[in-house]
Amino acid sequence: MKVKETLLVPVLCLFTLFTGMCPVKPDEIYIKSGEMVALHCDHESHNVTWSSYTTQGKTQSSSLSSSEQNRMGILIHRSSFIILNASVIHQGNYSCSLGNTIIKSFRLAVYSARFGEYKEGTEYPVTCYMHESCTLTCPGNYIPDGNIPNITSNGIIWQKGDGRRVSVEEHYSLSCVHDRDQGVYICTRSYLYQGQIYNMTSTRKLTVKPEEPEQSPVILFPRDKDVFYVDLGSPLEVNCTADQCSEFDSVYWLSVDENKNSRVFFYATEENTSGQKLRMTASLVFKKVLEEDLFKNFSCKLDSTTQKSSVVTITLARKARRSYVPLAVSIVVTVLTMALTVVIYIKYKISLTLFIRDTLGCHRSISDGKSYDGYLMCYKSDTDAGLNTSERKWLEDVLEDRFGYNLCLNDRDVLPGQAIAETVLDCVEQSRTVILVPTSPDPGLESGLLTAIHEALVERQTRLVLIRTEATEGVRSGSLGEVLHLLSNVGHCVTWKGKDSEPLSSSFWKQLRYYLPPAQHSQKIHLLPQTV
Ligand SMILES: *[C@@H]1O[C@H](CO)[C@@H](O)[C@H](O)[C@H]1NC(C)=O
Ligand SMILES: *[C@@H]1O[C@H](CO)[C@@H](O)[C@H](O)[C@H]1NC(C)=O
Ligand SMILES: *[C@@H]1O[C@H](CO)[C@@H](O)[C@H](O)[C@H]1NC(C)=O
Ligand SMILES: *[C@@H]1O[C@H](CO)[C@@H](O)[C@H](O)[C@H]1NC(C)=O
Ligand SMILES: *[C@@H]1O[C@H](CO)[C@@H](O)[C@H](O)[C@H]1NC(C)=O
Ligand SMILES: *[C@@H]1O[C@H](CO)[C@@H](O)[C@H](O)[C@H]1NC(C)=O
Ligand SMILES: *[C@@H]1O[C@H](CO)[C@@H](O)[C@H](O)[C@H]1NC(C)=O
Ligand SMILES: *[C@@H]1O[C@H](CO)[C@@H](O)[C@H](O)[C@H]1NC(C)=O
C-alpha cells in the first residue's frame, strides 16, 4: 500500500507535467455513513468537471444526468459536489478540474459510528477557562452553499455527547464555564431536499482549564485611576513606564502633543534595566498646571505586539491647603508646658531636691577622702544681729543630730594648742562644705583668716555656705565687708531671720540643706595634734 502510494505521486506528477501543474495535496475528509457532505471546488467557473474514483469505478460529472445523480444520491450544482447520504460506496478520490487542470482534490473516507461517537482526529478541540465565558461554533466547511436550489437549511441543533439538547443556534455560548461542561458537543445541521432530511454532524471537544493566571500589569507606573495632587501654576512631570517586550512596543500619552513648545507635552525615553529589559518611559510634562487640567483625563497607552496592550488613566487634583492650626496649637502647648515646668522647677527646686534626697535616701558615697560634711566656722558679725551662742549650738545640734551631718567644729574637733590658721585650713581641707556663721560674741576669727579661707576655697573648689543675718546683708564696709563680699560671690548665701528661722520647715533650713551636699555618714575623725 505504502509503496503504491509513493509511486503514484510521481506518476501523477509526471501525468500532470503535461497539464502544467502538480495536483495539490487532497483534503482528507472523514464522514459518518448516512450523513451529507458538500465538496467545493473554490472556483467561480460553472464549467468545472468533477471526477470521482471509487470502488464503483471512475465517473465524470459531465456524463451524469440529473436522474442518474438522484439514483447515486449525489447532487452536482455548479462547482459543488454534494453527497446526500454517504455510504461505503462513496469512499474514494474526488477532484474538480477546469479543462485538463486539476483545481482541487479530496479523499473521502466513510465510517460508521453511533451518535456521540467520532473518529479520532475529526473532532474540533476547544479550550476554555474556568469561570469564564466560552463559545462553541458549529463548523461550516463542507456544508452546501445557500444558493443551491431545492436544498434548504432545516436548522442547527447542539447536543452534548449524551444526547441532551443545549442550543439551536449556530454558536453555543456558555457564560460561565465549569468542570462539568467539559466534554464532547455535537452540532447537527439539517437540510431538506426533495422532502427528505439530510443531516451533517460535527464534533467539538471542550476542555476546561483552571482560571487563566492573571496577567501582570504591563504598565508599571502609574496605576489606573491614580490621582496626582498638584499646586496650580507649578510644573509637573508624570512618568508612564513599561518594560519593552519587542522592538515594536511603545508607550505614549493619548491626545497629548509631543511638541516641546506646548504647555503640556510628552517625551519618550528608554533605558536598560538591570533585568536585561528595556524600560520605556513616556514623560507627561506640564510646564504649568492650570485649572482646566483638573477636569481632564490623561491616558497613557502601551502598544505592544507581544503583550496585552493596555491603557491607564490618571487625573490631577488640587493639593489640599495644609492647615497650620494643629501645628501652632501643639507648639503653643509644648512651649506652655515647658514654661510651666521651668516655673515649677524654679519655685519648688529646693523642696523637690530635698524631698528626693529624703525619700530616695540619695546618699552618694563619694570617696573624696574628706572626713566631714561641713566645717562650721564662726566669724565676727559687725552688728549684734549674729547668732548668739545658744543659737549656734542649736544650729550645730540640728545639723548633726536631726539631719545626720558630720561636722567639724572648732571648739570640739580642733584641739587646743594647735596653730589656729593651720588647723582651720586643715579643717577646710577635710570638709566638703564650709559654713560661715556670723556670731555676735567675738569668736576670735580675723578677716585675714577669712581671706586665707577664700583662697583655699577657690583653690580646692570646696563649697561655701555663707549664713548672713538680715542686719549684715546691707553692710559692706571695712575689710570684713570686702572679704564677705568676695565670699558671697564664691558661695551661696542663706539668711538667718532669728526666731523665724528656727522651725525645721522654715526657708532657712530648706535653703541651708539644699546648699549642703547630702550627709555622707562617714566615720568621724578627730584632727589630732601632730606630734613632731
Ligand atoms: C463552458 O464550456 C463550454 C464548452 O465546453 C464553453 O462554450 C463555455 O464558454 C464555457 N463557459 C464558461 C463560463 O467558461
Ligand atoms: C440513507 O441510506 C441508508 C441506506 O444506505 C438508508 O437506510 C437511509 O434511510 C438513507 N437516508 C436518507 C435520509 O435517505
Ligand atoms: C485514492 O487515491 C489514493 C492515492 O492518492 C489511492 O491510494 C487510493 O487507492 C485511491 N482510491 C480510490 C478508490 O481510487
Ligand atoms: C427542484 O424541484 C422541482 C420540483 O420539486 C424540480 O422540478 C426541479 O427540477 C428541481 N430542481 C433541481 C435543480 O433539481
Ligand atoms: C437528523 O438529526 C436529527 C436531530 O439530531 C434527528 O432527529 C434525525 O433523526 C436525523 N435524521 C437522520 C436521517 O439521521
Ligand atoms: C521621568 O523620567 C525621566 C527620564 O527617565 C527622568 O529624567 C525624570 O527624572 C523622571 N521624572 C520623574 C518625576 O520621575
Ligand atoms: C541597551 O543595551 C543594549 C545592549 O545591551 C544597547 O545596544 C542599547 O543601546 C542600550 N540602550 C539604551 C537605551 O541604553
Ligand atoms: C474621565 O474618565 C471617567 C471614567 O474613567 C469618566 O467618567 C469621565 O467622564 C472622564 N472625563 C473626561 C473629561 O473625559
XYZ file of C-alpha atoms and ligand atoms in Angstrom:
644
model
C 0.000 0.000 0.000
C 2.746 2.368 1.052
C 4.888 1.525 -1.964
C 1.953 2.082 -4.241
C 1.310 5.465 -2.735
C 4.902 6.675 -3.047
C 4.962 5.533 -6.637
C 1.661 7.107 -7.509
C 2.591 10.617 -6.544
C 5.479 10.895 -9.054
C 3.325 9.139 -11.613
C 0.561 11.674 -11.062
C 3.108 14.441 -11.243
C 4.501 13.052 -14.443
C 0.972 12.894 -15.794
C 0.259 16.449 -14.794
C 3.551 17.682 -16.215
C 1.639 17.888 -19.458
C -1.175 19.728 -17.809
C 1.167 22.243 -16.266
C 0.787 21.622 -12.551
C 1.222 19.055 -9.836
C -2.071 18.222 -8.081
C -2.428 19.836 -4.695
C -2.465 17.623 -1.645
C -6.010 16.256 -1.331
C -8.309 17.310 1.508
C -8.907 14.280 3.683
C -12.489 14.033 4.771
C -13.927 11.555 7.199
C -17.647 11.299 7.120
C -20.105 9.238 9.049
C -22.194 6.961 6.920
C -25.732 8.294 6.436
C -24.624 11.911 6.518
C -24.332 14.625 3.928
C -21.157 16.264 2.682
C -20.619 19.063 0.186
C -17.311 19.345 -1.702
C -16.474 22.776 -3.096
C -14.141 23.476 -5.923
C -13.404 27.007 -4.788
C -13.694 28.189 -8.364
C -16.171 30.618 -9.816
C -16.430 28.870 -13.149
C -19.597 26.887 -13.813
C -17.729 24.712 -16.240
C -15.640 22.685 -13.745
C -15.619 18.958 -14.164
C -15.880 16.632 -11.221
C -14.226 13.245 -11.393
C -14.670 10.500 -8.839
C -12.554 7.413 -8.360
C -14.381 4.993 -6.134
C -14.716 1.240 -5.801
C -17.548 1.670 -8.300
C -15.092 2.940 -10.869
C -14.308 6.299 -12.420
C -17.091 8.714 -13.082
C -17.120 12.114 -14.827
C -19.750 14.621 -13.743
C -20.304 15.761 -17.319
C -21.678 12.349 -18.139
C -24.235 12.293 -15.328
C -27.794 13.329 -15.908
C -29.864 14.684 -13.083
C -31.783 11.425 -12.680
C -28.540 9.493 -12.584
C -27.357 11.871 -9.869
C -30.533 11.179 -7.933
C -30.004 7.447 -8.252
C -26.458 7.768 -6.981
C -27.573 10.017 -4.108
C -25.481 12.892 -5.313
C -26.185 16.435 -6.434
C -23.849 18.423 -8.652
C -24.517 22.108 -8.861
C -22.016 24.449 -10.490
C -18.754 23.953 -8.568
C -20.300 21.973 -5.679
C -20.474 18.218 -5.418
C -22.910 17.045 -2.757
C -23.212 13.552 -1.409
C -26.596 13.392 0.296
C -26.466 10.085 2.107
C -22.884 8.909 2.402
C -22.142 5.203 2.422
C -19.132 2.982 1.773
C -19.721 3.129 -1.961
C -18.898 6.847 -1.901
C -15.487 6.263 -0.341
C -12.737 7.226 -2.777
C -10.947 10.091 -4.500
C -12.651 13.128 -5.943
C -11.233 16.018 -7.937
C -12.508 19.013 -9.759
C -10.741 20.325 -12.823
C -11.047 23.040 -15.365
C -10.122 21.683 -18.715
C -7.119 19.481 -18.023
C -6.089 21.302 -14.865
C -6.958 19.741 -11.521
C -8.024 22.506 -9.213
C -8.764 20.606 -6.058
C -8.851 17.041 -4.885
C -10.431 15.227 -1.967
C -10.064 11.867 -0.343
C -13.272 10.764 1.271
C -13.446 8.078 3.946
C -16.798 6.914 5.260
C -17.054 5.279 8.657
C -19.897 4.051 10.779
C -20.413 5.329 14.276
C -23.292 5.766 16.640
C -24.436 9.129 17.900
C -21.787 10.789 20.021
C -19.005 8.617 18.653
C -16.469 10.026 16.291
C -13.279 9.094 14.560
C -10.216 10.208 16.471
C -8.834 13.359 14.858
C -12.103 14.514 13.333
C -13.211 16.424 16.433
C -12.519 20.147 16.686
C -10.842 20.881 20.011
C -11.805 23.964 22.051
C -10.166 25.178 25.269
C -11.940 27.476 27.684
C -11.015 28.744 31.137
C -12.898 28.064 34.308
C -15.472 30.700 35.282
C -15.009 32.493 32.001
C -17.354 32.661 29.061
C -16.943 30.227 26.231
C -18.437 29.948 22.762
C -18.652 26.851 20.595
C -19.140 27.410 16.895
C -20.605 24.817 14.552
C -18.004 24.253 11.820
C -19.152 25.483 8.448
C -16.906 23.710 5.958
C -18.290 21.007 3.658
C -21.811 22.375 4.023
C -23.941 23.140 0.963
C -23.899 26.698 -0.340
C -27.064 28.623 0.354
C -27.700 29.160 -3.374
C -28.210 25.534 -4.309
C -31.834 25.181 -5.455
C -34.159 22.747 -3.730
C -31.844 22.427 -0.684
C -32.982 24.390 2.317
C -31.448 24.589 5.719
C -33.557 22.996 8.414
C -31.691 24.466 11.379
C -28.933 23.555 13.772
C -29.104 21.540 16.943
C -26.364 21.426 19.582
C -26.307 18.331 21.736
C -23.998 17.112 24.434
C -22.400 13.695 23.943
C -25.215 12.153 25.976
C -27.844 13.476 23.531
C -29.119 16.312 25.706
C -30.080 19.343 23.581
C -28.307 22.507 24.682
C -28.867 25.024 21.892
C -30.378 25.626 18.470
C -28.052 28.478 17.498
C -25.080 28.359 15.235
C -22.959 29.488 18.206
C -23.409 27.847 21.559
C -22.376 30.295 24.300
C -21.659 29.403 27.887
C -21.423 32.483 30.091
C -19.511 30.794 32.880
C -17.702 27.552 32.248
C -17.429 24.836 34.914
C -15.695 21.487 35.093
C -18.936 19.699 34.332
C -19.159 21.493 30.965
C -16.085 19.689 29.747
C -16.712 17.019 27.098
C -17.999 16.367 23.610
C -20.572 18.579 21.880
C -22.238 17.651 18.607
C -23.807 20.138 16.313
C -26.164 18.784 13.697
C -27.049 20.794 10.617
C -30.178 19.544 8.874
C -31.080 20.144 5.239
C -34.275 19.487 3.439
C -34.018 18.147 -0.105
C -36.915 16.710 -2.025
C -38.880 16.046 1.130
C -36.034 14.268 2.809
C -33.993 15.486 5.757
C -30.275 15.024 5.457
C -28.000 15.609 8.432
C -24.386 16.719 8.857
C -22.755 16.437 12.255
C -19.591 17.989 13.639
C -17.990 17.181 16.937
C -16.392 19.740 19.224
C -14.393 18.666 22.223
C -14.362 21.208 25.049
C -11.518 21.198 27.548
C -11.966 23.374 30.659
C -8.714 24.639 32.121
C -8.200 26.282 35.501
C -8.585 30.042 35.545
C -6.071 31.810 33.406
C -3.337 33.264 35.575
C -3.783 36.985 35.950
C -1.541 38.798 33.571
C 0.913 41.018 35.343
C 0.254 44.665 34.675
C 2.200 45.750 31.692
C 2.270 49.439 32.519
C 4.358 49.535 35.666
C 3.520 53.093 36.647
C 1.177 54.883 37.149
C -1.725 52.662 38.146
C -5.077 53.167 36.533
C -7.204 55.896 38.171
C -4.234 57.305 40.087
C -4.734 60.888 41.232
C -1.813 63.301 41.233
C -2.045 66.215 43.634
C -0.731 69.485 42.284
C -0.388 73.155 43.033
C -1.939 75.269 40.309
C 0.695 77.181 38.397
C 3.522 74.816 39.273
C 5.182 72.387 36.866
C 4.510 68.653 36.936
C 6.030 65.578 35.362
C 4.302 62.216 35.347
C 6.278 59.262 34.076
C 4.495 56.355 32.481
C 6.787 53.332 32.399
C 6.580 49.892 30.874
C 9.060 47.172 30.020
C 9.614 46.543 26.373
C 8.959 43.049 25.068
C 9.591 43.652 21.431
C 11.107 46.461 19.454
C 7.679 47.446 18.167
C 6.357 48.200 21.649
C 5.812 51.800 22.587
C 4.283 53.902 25.347
C 2.710 57.290 24.820
C 0.141 59.672 26.256
C -3.108 59.740 24.324
C -4.144 63.117 22.884
C -1.046 64.833 24.209
C 1.328 66.734 21.967
C 4.912 65.677 21.501
C 5.874 69.243 20.699
C 8.081 70.525 23.491
C 6.843 74.065 22.949
C 3.370 73.151 24.140
C 2.371 73.815 27.703
C 1.545 70.118 28.041
C 3.578 67.607 26.091
C 5.225 64.244 26.451
C 8.587 62.849 25.529
C 9.684 59.248 25.353
C 12.897 57.798 26.719
C 14.333 54.339 27.044
C 16.828 52.892 29.460
C 18.316 49.483 30.052
C 17.316 47.960 33.357
C 19.384 45.524 35.359
C 16.905 42.811 34.350
C 18.168 42.993 30.743
C 14.934 44.668 29.753
C 14.498 47.943 28.013
C 12.373 50.212 30.129
C 10.275 52.670 28.164
C 9.157 55.914 29.726
C 6.697 58.439 28.368
C 7.070 61.553 30.497
C 3.999 63.762 30.586
C 5.158 67.301 31.250
C 3.044 70.231 32.401
C 5.108 73.396 32.241
C 2.445 74.943 34.384
C -0.630 73.171 35.721
C -3.811 75.126 35.006
C -7.233 74.718 36.496
C -8.528 73.208 33.244
C -6.147 70.274 33.652
C -8.019 69.223 36.753
C -11.060 68.356 34.645
C -9.265 66.177 32.130
C -8.352 62.524 31.961
C -4.803 61.758 30.884
C -4.307 58.306 29.458
C -1.059 56.502 28.884
C -1.156 53.674 26.403
C 1.142 50.760 25.824
C 1.018 49.440 22.286
C 2.502 46.014 22.029
C 2.700 43.194 19.556
C 3.601 40.582 22.124
C 1.931 41.569 25.345
C -1.536 42.765 26.215
C -1.919 46.347 25.133
C -3.198 48.470 27.932
C -4.248 51.968 28.937
C -4.068 53.660 32.306
C -5.884 56.895 33.033
C -4.856 59.414 35.621
C -6.346 62.658 36.837
C -4.989 65.705 38.598
C -6.411 67.215 41.744
C -5.628 70.384 43.634
C -3.361 69.848 46.603
C -5.268 70.396 49.828
C -4.034 73.557 51.584
C -2.115 72.441 54.577
C -3.626 73.610 57.836
C -1.096 75.081 60.243
C -3.582 75.379 63.121
C -2.861 71.979 64.712
C 0.872 72.589 64.385
C 0.595 76.036 66.010
C -1.576 74.670 68.802
C 0.874 71.889 69.548
C 3.818 74.331 69.549
C 1.992 76.656 71.951
C 1.047 73.752 74.201
C 4.631 72.482 74.198
C 6.042 75.908 74.993
C 3.500 76.459 77.774
C 4.218 73.044 79.234
C 7.939 73.727 79.156
C 7.488 77.181 80.737
C 5.249 75.744 83.422
C 7.781 73.013 84.121
C 10.557 75.574 84.414
C 8.456 77.774 86.726
C 7.513 74.828 88.901
C 11.099 73.662 88.955
C 12.436 77.082 89.962
C 9.756 77.576 92.556
C 9.941 74.159 94.117
C 13.528 73.310 93.241
C 14.633 73.263 96.851
C 11.656 71.345 98.229
C 11.837 68.928 95.339
C 15.542 68.253 95.758
C 15.180 67.771 99.497
C 12.166 65.548 99.015
C 14.033 63.349 96.572
C 17.064 63.223 98.878
C 14.928 62.308 101.864
C 12.628 59.781 100.251
C 15.043 58.088 97.919
C 17.765 58.196 100.575
C 20.053 59.542 97.963
C 23.310 59.321 99.877
C 26.087 59.432 97.417
C 29.160 57.884 98.900
C 31.882 59.866 97.263
C 35.323 58.684 98.050
C 36.797 62.142 98.020
C 38.847 61.344 101.136
C 37.113 64.042 103.174
C 36.115 63.329 106.763
C 33.438 65.973 107.289
C 30.286 67.041 105.534
C 30.759 70.562 106.729
C 33.072 72.801 108.629
C 31.049 75.117 110.783
C 33.098 78.226 111.165
C 32.176 81.346 113.033
C 33.053 84.828 112.023
C 32.567 88.073 113.787
C 29.405 89.825 112.868
C 29.637 93.593 112.558
C 26.381 94.029 114.307
C 24.640 92.447 117.215
C 22.402 90.544 114.841
C 24.683 87.497 114.589
C 23.762 84.156 116.097
C 24.319 84.028 119.820
C 25.966 81.044 121.486
C 22.734 79.123 122.109
C 21.505 79.697 118.591
C 24.833 78.489 117.223
C 24.697 75.437 119.481
C 21.166 74.728 118.324
C 22.260 75.040 114.699
C 25.070 72.539 115.263
C 22.798 70.084 117.060
C 20.112 70.153 114.417
C 22.617 69.686 111.616
C 24.334 66.783 113.366
C 21.522 65.028 115.202
C 18.461 65.792 113.121
C 19.980 65.759 109.657
C 22.956 63.493 110.319
C 25.685 65.763 109.080
C 29.147 65.081 110.239
C 30.508 68.456 111.211
C 33.918 69.748 112.017
C 33.613 72.174 114.917
C 36.347 74.435 116.095
C 35.721 74.020 119.772
C 35.275 70.252 119.608
C 37.360 68.823 116.790
C 40.193 71.265 116.807
C 42.132 70.503 119.876
C 43.678 73.403 121.686
C 47.329 74.017 121.364
C 47.396 73.936 117.568
C 48.266 76.883 115.402
C 44.856 78.388 114.625
C 45.383 79.196 110.945
C 46.906 75.819 110.152
C 44.121 73.973 111.933
C 41.443 75.987 110.236
C 42.910 75.234 106.815
C 43.190 71.535 107.749
C 39.530 71.604 108.659
C 38.646 73.291 105.377
C 40.595 70.600 103.566
C 38.828 67.774 105.399
C 35.333 69.176 104.790
C 33.063 69.113 101.787
C 31.449 72.405 102.716
C 32.420 75.387 104.753
C 29.543 77.018 106.594
C 30.307 80.514 107.768
C 28.163 81.525 110.710
C 28.052 85.117 111.961
C 28.194 85.173 115.695
C 27.844 88.164 117.914
C 30.198 87.315 120.729
C 33.578 87.524 119.070
C 34.708 84.036 118.062
C 38.230 85.306 117.508
C 38.386 84.874 113.739
C 40.043 87.675 111.922
C 39.295 88.883 108.450
C 42.831 87.812 107.492
C 41.850 84.273 108.188
C 38.716 84.655 106.094
C 40.884 85.858 103.221
C 43.018 82.724 103.599
C 39.849 80.644 103.609
C 38.631 82.375 100.454
C 41.850 81.454 98.711
C 41.635 77.897 99.996
C 38.028 77.570 98.811
C 38.809 78.857 95.352
C 41.851 76.601 95.141
C 40.155 73.411 96.361
C 36.718 74.215 94.983
C 35.117 73.477 98.309
C 31.511 74.507 98.658
C 30.747 77.522 100.782
C 27.528 78.413 102.511
C 27.506 81.863 103.973
C 24.946 82.403 106.656
C 24.023 86.059 106.996
C 21.703 87.891 109.235
C 19.155 90.353 107.981
C 21.242 93.071 109.641
C 24.541 92.106 107.972
C 23.057 91.998 104.498
C 23.407 95.667 103.829
C 26.760 96.175 105.497
C 29.569 96.332 103.017
C 32.180 98.405 104.795
C 35.557 97.644 106.240
C 37.956 94.833 105.429
C 35.476 92.233 106.749
C 32.789 93.591 104.494
C 35.094 93.205 101.481
C 36.015 89.629 102.343
C 32.361 88.741 102.901
C 31.515 90.249 99.576
C 34.190 88.108 97.918
C 32.993 85.006 99.763
C 29.366 85.596 98.906
C 30.410 85.567 95.245
C 32.059 82.185 95.701
C 29.348 80.517 97.746
C 25.644 80.541 98.480
C 24.039 82.895 100.941
C 21.360 81.824 103.398
C 19.703 84.428 105.565
C 19.134 83.822 109.264
C 15.980 85.522 110.416
C 16.298 84.905 114.103
C 13.264 83.177 115.686
C 11.540 82.812 112.302
C 14.347 80.582 111.095
C 14.259 78.156 113.983
C 11.441 75.789 112.794
C 12.820 72.947 110.642
C 10.219 73.780 107.991
C 11.479 77.351 107.588
C 13.005 78.541 104.358
C 16.321 78.993 106.188
C 16.592 75.282 106.824
C 15.379 74.365 103.393
C 17.951 76.568 101.750
C 20.743 75.523 104.051
C 20.090 71.826 103.436
C 19.733 72.439 99.762
C 23.159 74.038 99.528
C 24.783 71.391 101.706
C 25.698 68.131 99.993
C 23.744 65.102 101.198
C 25.059 63.733 104.506
C 27.705 61.071 103.990
C 27.611 59.277 107.358
C 31.317 58.731 107.211
C 33.255 57.944 110.304
C 34.177 60.880 112.439
C 37.860 61.501 112.527
C 39.255 63.915 115.023
C 42.113 66.001 113.991
C 44.707 65.050 116.466
C 47.602 67.318 117.379
C 50.549 66.373 115.302
C 53.435 65.083 117.364
C 56.575 66.438 115.875
C -18.120 26.253 -20.647
O -17.646 25.315 -21.647
C -18.214 25.463 -22.909
C -17.644 24.387 -23.802
O -17.173 23.311 -23.088
C -17.903 26.869 -23.468
O -18.519 27.022 -24.683
C -18.381 27.919 -22.479
O -17.963 29.182 -22.879
C -17.790 27.645 -21.114
N -18.337 28.609 -20.205
C -17.573 29.291 -19.319
C -18.296 30.260 -18.446
O -16.381 29.157 -19.260
C -29.509 6.725 3.632
O -29.188 5.394 3.177
C -29.488 4.384 4.119
C -29.042 3.048 3.483
O -27.837 3.176 2.800
C -30.949 4.379 4.443
O -31.224 3.437 5.408
C -31.367 5.763 4.928
O -32.744 5.803 5.118
C -30.984 6.822 3.943
N -31.287 8.077 4.472
C -31.906 9.040 3.776
C -32.157 10.302 4.501
O -32.173 8.853 2.610
C -7.352 7.361 -3.945
O -6.023 7.836 -4.088
C -5.071 7.176 -3.288
C -3.749 7.797 -3.567
O -3.808 9.159 -3.598
C -5.035 5.723 -3.601
O -4.148 5.051 -2.782
C -6.392 5.145 -3.463
O -6.400 3.779 -3.915
C -7.414 5.910 -4.283
N -8.734 5.358 -4.073
C -9.517 5.036 -4.995
C -10.839 4.474 -4.608
O -9.233 5.146 -6.189
C -36.312 21.321 -7.861
O -37.502 20.619 -7.541
C -38.511 20.793 -8.514
C -39.775 20.080 -8.058
O -39.615 19.519 -6.812
C -37.985 20.238 -9.828
O -38.967 20.478 -10.788
C -36.697 20.910 -10.197
O -36.199 20.325 -11.379
C -35.727 20.779 -9.130
N -34.527 21.493 -9.497
C -33.313 20.951 -9.436
C -32.196 21.831 -9.824
O -33.134 19.813 -9.069
C -31.079 14.236 11.768
O -30.825 14.829 13.017
C -31.961 14.961 13.807
C -31.516 15.673 15.025
O -30.339 15.140 15.515
C -32.527 13.609 14.145
O -33.689 13.783 14.914
C -32.850 12.901 12.874
O -33.276 11.596 13.159
C -31.641 12.848 11.983
N -32.006 12.272 10.703
C -31.242 11.392 10.094
C -31.740 10.910 8.799
O -30.192 10.966 10.625
C 10.868 60.816 34.407
O 11.748 60.114 33.577
C 12.823 60.893 33.085
C 13.590 60.027 32.123
O 13.716 58.718 32.546
C 13.674 61.368 34.249
O 14.718 62.154 33.776
C 12.811 62.143 35.190
O 13.536 62.497 36.332
C 11.603 61.340 35.620
N 10.725 62.189 36.366
C 10.096 61.787 37.474
C 9.190 62.755 38.109
O 10.264 60.649 37.938
C 20.663 48.833 25.978
O 21.659 47.824 25.862
C 21.914 47.402 24.532
C 22.942 46.320 24.574
O 22.915 45.612 25.761
C 22.406 48.580 23.712
O 22.591 48.156 22.364
C 21.378 49.679 23.754
O 21.845 50.803 23.058
C 21.077 50.057 25.187
N 20.011 51.041 25.173
C 19.988 52.081 25.964
C 18.821 52.989 25.829
O 20.879 52.309 26.762
C -12.740 60.644 32.730
O -12.938 59.254 32.935
C -14.085 58.939 33.702
C -14.159 57.431 33.844
O -12.970 56.811 33.549
C -15.334 59.459 33.040
O -16.446 59.190 33.849
C -15.190 60.937 32.830
O -16.309 61.395 32.111
C -13.941 61.258 32.051
N -13.787 62.686 31.974
C -13.435 63.280 30.845
C -13.326 64.746 30.910
O -13.215 62.668 29.814
